[in-house]
C-alpha positions as a printed NumPy array, in Angstrom:
array([[ -0.9  ,   0.845,   7.233],
       [  0.749,   4.382,   6.675],
       [  1.498,   5.678,   3.381],
       [  4.53 ,   8.365,   4.089],
       [  5.101,   9.738,   0.652],
       [  8.693,  11.866,  -0.158],
       [  9.412,  13.968,  -2.875],
       [  9.388,  17.476,  -4.538],
       [  7.109,  19.27 ,  -4.528],
       [  5.911,  18.117,  -1.191],
       [  1.952,  18.266,  -1.624],
       [  0.744,  14.746,  -2.468],
       [ -2.571,  13.38 ,  -3.445],
       [ -3.306,   9.915,  -2.188],
       [ -4.799,   8.013,  -5.314],
       [ -5.525,   4.777,  -3.961],
       [ -4.901,   1.678,  -1.712],
       [ -4.833,  -1.799,  -3.84 ],
       [ -4.923,  -5.191,  -2.502],
       [ -3.582,  -8.148,  -4.295],
       [ -2.912, -11.724,  -3.781],
       [  0.702, -12.837,  -4.389],
       [  1.576, -13.86 ,  -7.801],
       [ -1.737, -12.378,  -9.413],
       [ -2.382,  -9.227, -11.177],
       [ -6.011,  -9.009, -10.069],
       [ -7.049,  -6.078,  -7.592],
       [ -8.936,  -8.025,  -5.051],
       [ -9.649,  -4.854,  -3.139],
       [ -9.654,  -1.33 ,  -3.64 ],
       [ -9.748,   1.616,  -1.213],
       [-10.1  ,   5.427,  -1.276],
       [ -6.861,   7.157,  -1.414],
       [ -5.482,   8.303,   2.195],
       [ -2.214,   8.554,   4.21 ],
       [ -3.556,   6.073,   6.52 ],
       [ -5.306,   2.65 ,   5.601],
       [ -7.685,   1.256,   8.659],
       [ -8.464,  -2.155,   8.21 ],
       [-10.795,  -4.174,  10.771],
       [-12.077,  -7.687,  11.511],
       [ -9.247,  -9.119,   9.393],
       [ -9.352, -12.795,   8.315],
       [ -6.86 , -14.724,   6.347],
       [ -8.527, -13.439,   3.197],
       [ -6.915,  -9.999,   3.787],
       [ -3.483, -11.497,   3.459],
       [ -1.41 , -10.198,   0.428],
       [  0.178,  -7.426,  -1.   ],
       [ -1.043,  -3.776,  -0.429],
       [ -0.019,  -1.086,  -2.616],
       [ -0.464,   2.711,  -1.83 ],
       [ -0.589,   5.199,  -5.08 ],
       [  0.624,   8.809,  -4.575],
       [  0.961,  11.882,  -7.21 ],
       [  2.45 ,  15.281,  -6.259],
       [  1.914,  16.731,  -9.955],
       [  5.096,  15.835, -11.324],
       [  4.391,  13.597, -14.394],
       [  8.103,  12.271, -15.132],
       [ 10.251,  10.477, -12.671],
       [ 13.87 ,   8.836, -13.051],
       [ 12.693,   6.575, -10.632],
       [ 10.673,   3.343, -12.062],
       [  9.139,   2.624,  -8.506],
       [  7.91 ,   6.421,  -8.066],
       [  4.35 ,   7.011,  -6.785],
       [  3.949,   3.522,  -5.214],
       [  4.904,   1.714,  -2.305],
       [  3.981,  -1.853,  -1.254],
       [  3.655,  -4.072,   1.814],
       [  2.922,  -7.452,   2.33 ],
       [  0.264,  -8.26 ,   5.354],
       [ -0.066, -12.013,   6.517],
       [ -3.156, -12.628,   8.742],
       [ -2.565, -15.959,  10.53 ],
       [ -5.801, -17.351,  12.703],
       [ -7.901, -14.242,  14.283],
       [ -5.009, -12.435,  16.427],
       [ -1.726, -13.122,  14.666],
       [ -0.696, -10.336,  12.098],
       [  2.496, -10.235,  10.342],
       [  3.742,  -7.39 ,   7.979],
       [  6.758,  -7.444,   5.674],
       [  7.665,  -4.283,   4.081],
       [  9.29 ,  -3.753,   0.605],
       [ 10.457,  -0.382,   0.341],
       [  7.057,   0.881,   1.626],
       [  6.045,   4.301,   1.942],
       [  9.111,   5.786,   1.339],
       [  8.016,   7.32 ,  -2.151],
       [ 10.566,   9.473,  -4.103],
       [  8.651,  11.291,  -6.599]])
């Protein structure tokens, strides 16, 4: 998965990736922040929402979703992967 931030200034710190199950606030997995999240050997348990958190040093934004983007990943069986994006990786900071 790729996290492509947009904002001013255009220097970003990728904070973290978080994996949550739909309808639950509990973070199932947390990954170090990076522009790209590589996942290997996926099973159904990796399905869920993945959130990328980014900062650019601006503490205040009028955009309530600033600094975070989310995608839904569905792993069916061992070969079928479906991704549904929800304003993912298009951050306005």
